Amino acid sequence: MTPMSGALDWLAVGDVAEERGPDGSAILGGGAARLAAHAAALRARIALVAKVGDDDTGRRVRDALERLKVDLRWLRSGGAMPTTVWHEPDGQPQRRRVERGADLTLRLDELPPPSVAAALAVVSGYSLSVEPARSAALGALAGARARGARAALLIEADLLWWTNARMMRRVLEPALASVDSVALQTLDARVLFGAVSGREAVRLVAAMGPRVVYLAEADGSVVLREGGRIHGCPADRTAGAPKDRYAGAAAFWVGLARQAPARKAAADSVRYAQSVRRPGPRL
């Protein structure tokens, strides 16, 4: 559906953080925040539903999102909790470290009311990891229909549960049963299902409920399953692999919110992801 005048293209619900690299550099982090940042860069109307700490890190995150013109009416303060900080989330799993903070304290009663119109409710999988954020994430997915929206989920299996696929599937199954579309990467599929092809991975995810499954390969190409049909969207081999793991999924969902056919939205997302030159907005 096309958002009504004054309505939002998305509600992005979930995690927001600072990411720190081995050199001490800091960029905007968190699946929901980075998806929102890319969508805003594509001139979509986006509101972020999340929590940051009342600290310097949280203020830097707010400033970065404000510069991108993300709607922050529902970016709340976590009180005494600090803003979440990730260390090397794109590195080897053994080197990743997270200082958990305010984003996982988002509550169900802090979601926008159903009267807030949006075409999509996009939820990041990290928020499914613990309560109360899990209930807020599931509530956002379940409440999408009440606001006239479709529900979408970013699966972040490699980031969250790479050591415990069984627990991860148990956490994901209720969410997957209630969404219209999901996005994941090859590494996520490997955690979920082992060494399977992209086509087999999207088939297996679709069997859990979603009508549309978007899988980003390491080189930036996409395998898309829609209603039982599978399409391949190749990447430009001369352009190199995408620099930001969230870029393609964000562009895909912006396309869907604008009523583009899923196959066209996926093809456009490949080009957008390869055009992004850095991992995320600097803080």
Short mmCIF file of C-alpha atoms in Angstrom, two decimals:
data_model
loop_
_atom_site.label_atom_id
_atom_site.label_comp_id
_atom_site.label_asym_id
_atom_site.label_seq_id
_atom_site.Cartn_x
_atom_site.Cartn_y
_atom_site.Cartn_z
CA MET A 1 0.00 0.00 0.00
CA THR A 2 1.06 3.62 -0.51
CA PRO A 3 1.06 5.62 2.71
CA MET A 4 -1.73 8.17 3.00
CA SER A 5 -0.86 11.84 3.11
CA GLY A 6 0.97 12.42 6.37
CA ALA A 7 1.43 8.68 6.98
CA LEU A 8 4.73 6.87 7.35
CA ASP A 9 6.37 4.46 4.94
CA TRP A 10 7.69 2.47 7.93
CA LEU A 11 7.81 2.08 11.61
CA ALA A 12 11.29 0.65 12.34
CA VAL A 13 11.11 -1.14 15.69
CA GLY A 14 14.00 -2.55 17.68
CA ASP A 15 17.61 -1.90 18.47
CA VAL A 16 19.75 1.20 18.28
CA ALA A 17 23.38 1.36 19.33
CA GLU A 18 26.86 2.64 18.72
CA GLU A 19 29.26 0.37 16.83
CA ARG A 20 32.95 0.65 17.62
CA GLY A 21 35.66 -0.68 15.37
CA PRO A 22 39.11 -1.94 16.37
CA ASP A 23 40.56 1.51 15.58
CA GLY A 24 38.15 3.23 17.99
CA SER A 25 35.96 4.69 15.25
CA ALA A 26 32.24 4.95 16.02
CA ILE A 27 29.25 4.63 13.70
CA LEU A 28 25.51 4.30 14.12
CA GLY A 29 24.64 0.73 15.09
CA GLY A 30 21.66 -1.49 15.71
CA GLY A 31 19.52 -3.16 13.09
CA ALA A 32 16.45 -0.93 13.45
CA ALA A 33 18.49 2.27 13.50
CA ARG A 34 20.59 1.35 10.47
CA LEU A 35 17.57 0.22 8.48
CA ALA A 36 15.89 3.52 9.33
CA ALA A 37 18.99 5.48 8.32
CA HIS A 38 19.13 3.86 4.88
CA ALA A 39 15.40 4.26 4.35
CA ALA A 40 15.66 7.96 5.23
CA ALA A 41 18.56 8.32 2.79
CA LEU A 42 16.19 6.95 0.15
CA ARG A 43 13.70 9.70 1.09
CA ALA A 44 11.25 7.38 2.80
CA ARG A 45 9.22 8.63 5.76
CA ILE A 46 10.53 6.63 8.71
CA ALA A 47 9.90 6.64 12.44
CA LEU A 48 12.23 4.76 14.78
CA VAL A 49 10.69 3.04 17.81
CA ALA A 50 13.55 2.25 20.20
CA LYS A 51 15.42 3.30 23.33
CA VAL A 52 18.80 4.89 24.00
CA GLY A 53 20.48 5.84 27.23
CA ASP A 54 20.54 9.33 28.64
CA ASP A 55 24.27 9.57 27.96
CA ASP A 56 26.77 11.04 25.50
CA THR A 57 26.51 7.98 23.26
CA GLY A 58 22.74 8.29 23.14
CA ARG A 59 23.00 11.98 22.27
CA ARG A 60 25.39 11.21 19.41
CA VAL A 61 22.98 8.58 18.11
CA ARG A 62 20.06 11.02 18.29
CA ASP A 63 22.03 13.71 16.49
CA ALA A 64 22.99 11.33 13.67
CA LEU A 65 19.38 10.22 13.18
CA GLU A 66 18.07 13.79 13.31
CA ARG A 67 20.51 14.79 10.55
CA LEU A 68 18.99 12.03 8.42
CA LYS A 69 15.49 13.33 9.20
CA VAL A 70 14.30 10.14 10.88
CA ASP A 71 11.16 10.74 12.94
CA LEU A 72 12.24 10.33 16.58
CA ARG A 73 8.91 10.82 18.38
CA TRP A 74 9.20 7.25 19.71
CA LEU A 75 12.94 7.13 20.37
CA ARG A 76 12.76 7.02 24.14
CA SER A 77 15.27 7.32 26.95
CA GLY A 78 16.15 4.24 28.95
CA GLY A 79 16.65 6.18 32.15
CA ALA A 80 19.56 4.74 34.11
CA MET A 81 20.46 2.26 31.35
CA PRO A 82 23.32 3.26 29.01
CA THR A 83 23.09 3.18 25.24
CA THR A 84 24.00 -0.22 23.83
CA VAL A 85 27.53 -0.48 22.37
CA TRP A 86 28.71 -3.15 19.92
CA HIS A 87 32.40 -3.94 19.42
CA GLU A 88 33.34 -5.34 15.99
CA PRO A 89 29.93 -6.80 15.12
CA ASP A 90 31.08 -7.43 11.53
CA GLY A 91 34.22 -9.28 12.61
CA GLN A 92 34.77 -12.91 13.49
CA PRO A 93 32.09 -14.17 15.92
CA GLN A 94 34.65 -14.85 18.64
CA ARG A 95 35.74 -11.17 18.56
CA ARG A 96 32.26 -9.66 18.81
CA ARG A 97 31.23 -8.11 22.10
CA VAL A 98 28.13 -6.20 23.12
CA GLU A 99 27.57 -3.96 26.13
CA ARG A 100 23.81 -4.41 26.41
CA GLY A 101 21.86 -1.35 27.27
CA ALA A 102 18.64 0.58 26.91
CA ASP A 103 17.38 -0.79 23.59
CA LEU A 104 16.49 -4.14 25.13
CA THR A 105 14.28 -2.41 27.71
CA LEU A 106 11.74 -1.25 25.10
CA ARG A 107 8.27 -2.23 26.38
CA LEU A 108 5.08 -3.22 24.62
CA ASP A 109 3.24 -0.21 26.09
CA GLU A 110 5.82 2.14 24.54
CA LEU A 111 4.87 1.28 20.95
CA PRO A 112 3.00 3.93 18.92
CA PRO A 113 -0.81 3.67 19.05
CA PRO A 114 -2.61 1.86 16.19
CA SER A 115 -3.83 5.23 14.93
CA VAL A 116 -0.31 5.97 13.63
CA ALA A 117 -0.55 4.98 9.96
CA ALA A 118 2.34 3.23 8.20
CA ALA A 119 2.75 0.94 5.20
CA LEU A 120 5.22 -1.39 6.95
CA ALA A 121 6.24 -2.32 10.48
CA VAL A 122 9.87 -3.45 10.21
CA VAL A 123 11.29 -5.23 13.27
CA SER A 124 14.92 -6.17 13.90
CA GLY A 125 15.61 -9.70 15.10
CA TYR A 126 18.03 -8.61 17.84
CA SER A 127 15.06 -7.36 19.84
CA LEU A 128 13.70 -10.91 20.07
CA SER A 129 16.63 -11.96 22.25
CA VAL A 130 15.34 -10.98 25.73
CA GLU A 131 12.37 -9.47 27.53
CA PRO A 132 10.84 -6.92 27.59
CA ALA A 133 12.09 -6.09 24.07
CA ARG A 134 10.87 -9.48 22.79
CA SER A 135 7.28 -8.73 23.74
CA ALA A 136 7.56 -5.26 22.17
CA ALA A 137 8.91 -6.74 18.94
CA LEU A 138 6.22 -9.42 18.74
CA GLY A 139 3.60 -6.81 19.61
CA ALA A 140 4.79 -4.57 16.78
CA LEU A 141 4.50 -7.45 14.32
CA ALA A 142 1.08 -8.52 15.58
CA GLY A 143 -0.15 -4.94 15.64
CA ALA A 144 0.82 -4.17 12.05
CA ARG A 145 -2.55 -5.28 10.72
CA ALA A 146 -4.38 -3.02 13.18
CA ARG A 147 -2.65 0.02 11.70
CA GLY A 148 -3.18 -1.14 8.10
CA ALA A 149 0.45 -2.16 7.68
CA ARG A 150 2.34 -5.26 6.64
CA ALA A 151 4.84 -6.85 9.04
CA ALA A 152 8.50 -7.39 8.14
CA LEU A 153 11.36 -8.99 10.10
CA LEU A 154 15.13 -8.70 9.77
CA ILE A 155 16.69 -12.03 10.79
CA GLU A 156 20.06 -11.54 12.49
CA ALA A 157 20.91 -15.14 13.34
CA ASP A 158 24.66 -14.86 12.73
CA LEU A 159 24.92 -11.81 14.96
CA LEU A 160 22.91 -13.20 17.83
CA TRP A 161 22.73 -16.97 18.07
CA TRP A 162 25.60 -18.37 16.05
CA THR A 163 26.40 -20.78 18.92
CA ASN A 164 22.83 -22.02 19.53
CA ALA A 165 20.74 -22.53 16.40
CA ARG A 166 18.09 -24.54 18.26
CA MET A 167 17.38 -21.72 20.69
CA MET A 168 17.38 -19.24 17.83
CA ARG A 169 14.76 -21.13 15.85
CA ARG A 170 12.57 -21.38 18.96
CA VAL A 171 12.75 -17.60 19.39
CA LEU A 172 12.20 -16.85 15.69
CA GLU A 173 9.29 -19.18 14.99
CA PRO A 174 6.54 -17.06 16.61
CA ALA A 175 7.78 -13.99 14.76
CA LEU A 176 8.09 -15.75 11.40
CA ALA A 177 4.54 -17.03 11.67
CA SER A 178 3.16 -13.48 11.80
CA VAL A 179 5.15 -11.63 9.11
CA ASP A 180 4.59 -10.99 5.42
CA SER A 181 8.28 -10.63 4.54
CA VAL A 182 11.69 -11.40 6.02
CA ALA A 183 15.27 -10.51 5.10
CA LEU A 184 18.43 -12.41 5.97
CA GLN A 185 21.98 -12.98 4.80
CA THR A 186 23.82 -16.12 3.73
CA LEU A 187 25.56 -16.24 7.12
CA ASP A 188 22.19 -16.19 8.88
CA ALA A 189 20.96 -19.05 6.72
CA ARG A 190 24.08 -21.04 7.55
CA VAL A 191 23.40 -20.68 11.28
CA LEU A 192 19.78 -21.70 10.80
CA PHE A 193 20.13 -24.57 8.34
CA GLY A 194 23.80 -25.40 7.80
CA ALA A 195 25.49 -25.43 4.41
CA VAL A 196 22.49 -25.09 2.07
CA SER A 197 22.09 -23.15 -1.16
CA GLY A 198 20.37 -19.78 -1.23
CA ARG A 199 17.37 -21.30 -3.00
CA GLU A 200 17.01 -24.01 -0.39
CA ALA A 201 17.42 -21.48 2.42
CA VAL A 202 14.60 -19.23 1.20
CA ARG A 203 12.38 -22.29 0.76
CA LEU A 204 13.03 -23.39 4.33
CA VAL A 205 12.36 -19.92 5.74
CA ALA A 206 9.16 -19.62 3.69
CA ALA A 207 7.95 -22.91 5.17
CA MET A 208 7.86 -21.13 8.56
CA GLY A 209 5.27 -18.63 7.36
CA PRO A 210 6.52 -15.57 5.42
CA ARG A 211 5.16 -15.05 1.92
CA VAL A 212 8.27 -13.10 0.79
CA VAL A 213 11.85 -14.09 1.68
CA TYR A 214 14.82 -11.91 0.72
CA LEU A 215 18.29 -13.45 1.06
CA ALA A 216 21.41 -11.35 0.43
CA GLU A 217 24.47 -13.30 -0.76
CA ALA A 218 28.02 -12.32 0.19
CA ASP A 219 28.68 -10.69 -3.19
CA GLY A 220 25.54 -8.55 -2.97
CA SER A 221 23.30 -10.66 -5.19
CA VAL A 222 19.85 -11.56 -3.90
CA VAL A 223 17.71 -14.69 -3.91
CA LEU A 224 14.04 -13.78 -3.62
CA ARG A 225 11.12 -16.10 -2.95
CA GLU A 226 7.63 -14.71 -3.44
CA GLY A 227 4.54 -16.88 -3.20
CA GLY A 228 6.34 -20.07 -4.18
CA ARG A 229 8.41 -18.58 -7.03
CA ILE A 230 12.16 -17.99 -6.71
CA HIS A 231 14.03 -15.22 -8.53
CA GLY A 232 17.73 -14.43 -8.70
CA CYS A 233 18.93 -10.81 -8.76
CA PRO A 234 22.65 -10.77 -9.65
CA ALA A 235 25.09 -8.19 -8.37
CA ASP A 236 27.53 -6.21 -10.48
CA ARG A 237 30.77 -8.14 -10.06
CA THR A 238 32.83 -5.06 -10.85
CA ALA A 239 31.27 -3.04 -8.02
CA GLY A 240 32.44 -5.18 -5.10
CA ALA A 241 30.59 -6.57 -2.11
CA PRO A 242 28.24 -4.26 -0.14
CA LYS A 243 29.87 -2.29 2.67
CA ASP A 244 26.78 -2.24 4.92
CA ARG A 245 24.85 -5.43 5.71
CA TYR A 246 21.63 -3.45 6.28
CA ALA A 247 21.57 -1.46 3.04
CA GLY A 248 19.97 -4.01 0.73
CA ALA A 249 17.17 -5.03 3.07
CA ALA A 250 16.33 -1.39 3.79
CA ALA A 251 16.12 -0.54 0.08
CA PHE A 252 13.99 -3.63 -0.56
CA TRP A 253 11.44 -2.66 2.09
CA VAL A 254 11.37 0.95 0.87
CA GLY A 255 10.44 -0.45 -2.54
CA LEU A 256 7.67 -2.60 -1.08
CA ALA A 257 6.30 0.34 0.90
CA ARG A 258 6.09 2.27 -2.37
CA GLN A 259 4.15 -0.58 -3.99
CA ALA A 260 6.97 -1.74 -6.26
CA PRO A 261 6.71 -5.41 -7.29
CA ALA A 262 8.91 -7.51 -5.02
CA ARG A 263 11.18 -8.59 -7.87
CA LYS A 264 11.83 -4.98 -8.92
CA ALA A 265 12.34 -3.91 -5.30
CA ALA A 266 14.94 -6.67 -4.90
CA ALA A 267 16.79 -5.72 -8.11
CA ASP A 268 16.83 -2.05 -7.10
CA SER A 269 18.09 -3.00 -3.64
CA VAL A 270 21.11 -4.78 -5.13
CA ARG A 271 22.15 -1.61 -6.94
CA TYR A 272 21.60 0.55 -3.87
CA ALA A 273 23.57 -1.77 -1.56
CA GLN A 274 26.54 -1.75 -3.93
CA SER A 275 26.43 2.06 -4.13
CA VAL A 276 26.87 2.51 -0.35
CA ARG A 277 30.52 3.29 0.33
CA ARG A 278 30.81 2.97 4.11
CA PRO A 279 29.36 0.74 6.85
CA GLY A 280 27.16 3.36 8.52
CA PRO A 281 26.78 7.03 9.50
CA ARG A 282 29.64 8.28 11.63
CA LEU A 283 28.92 9.43 15.17
#
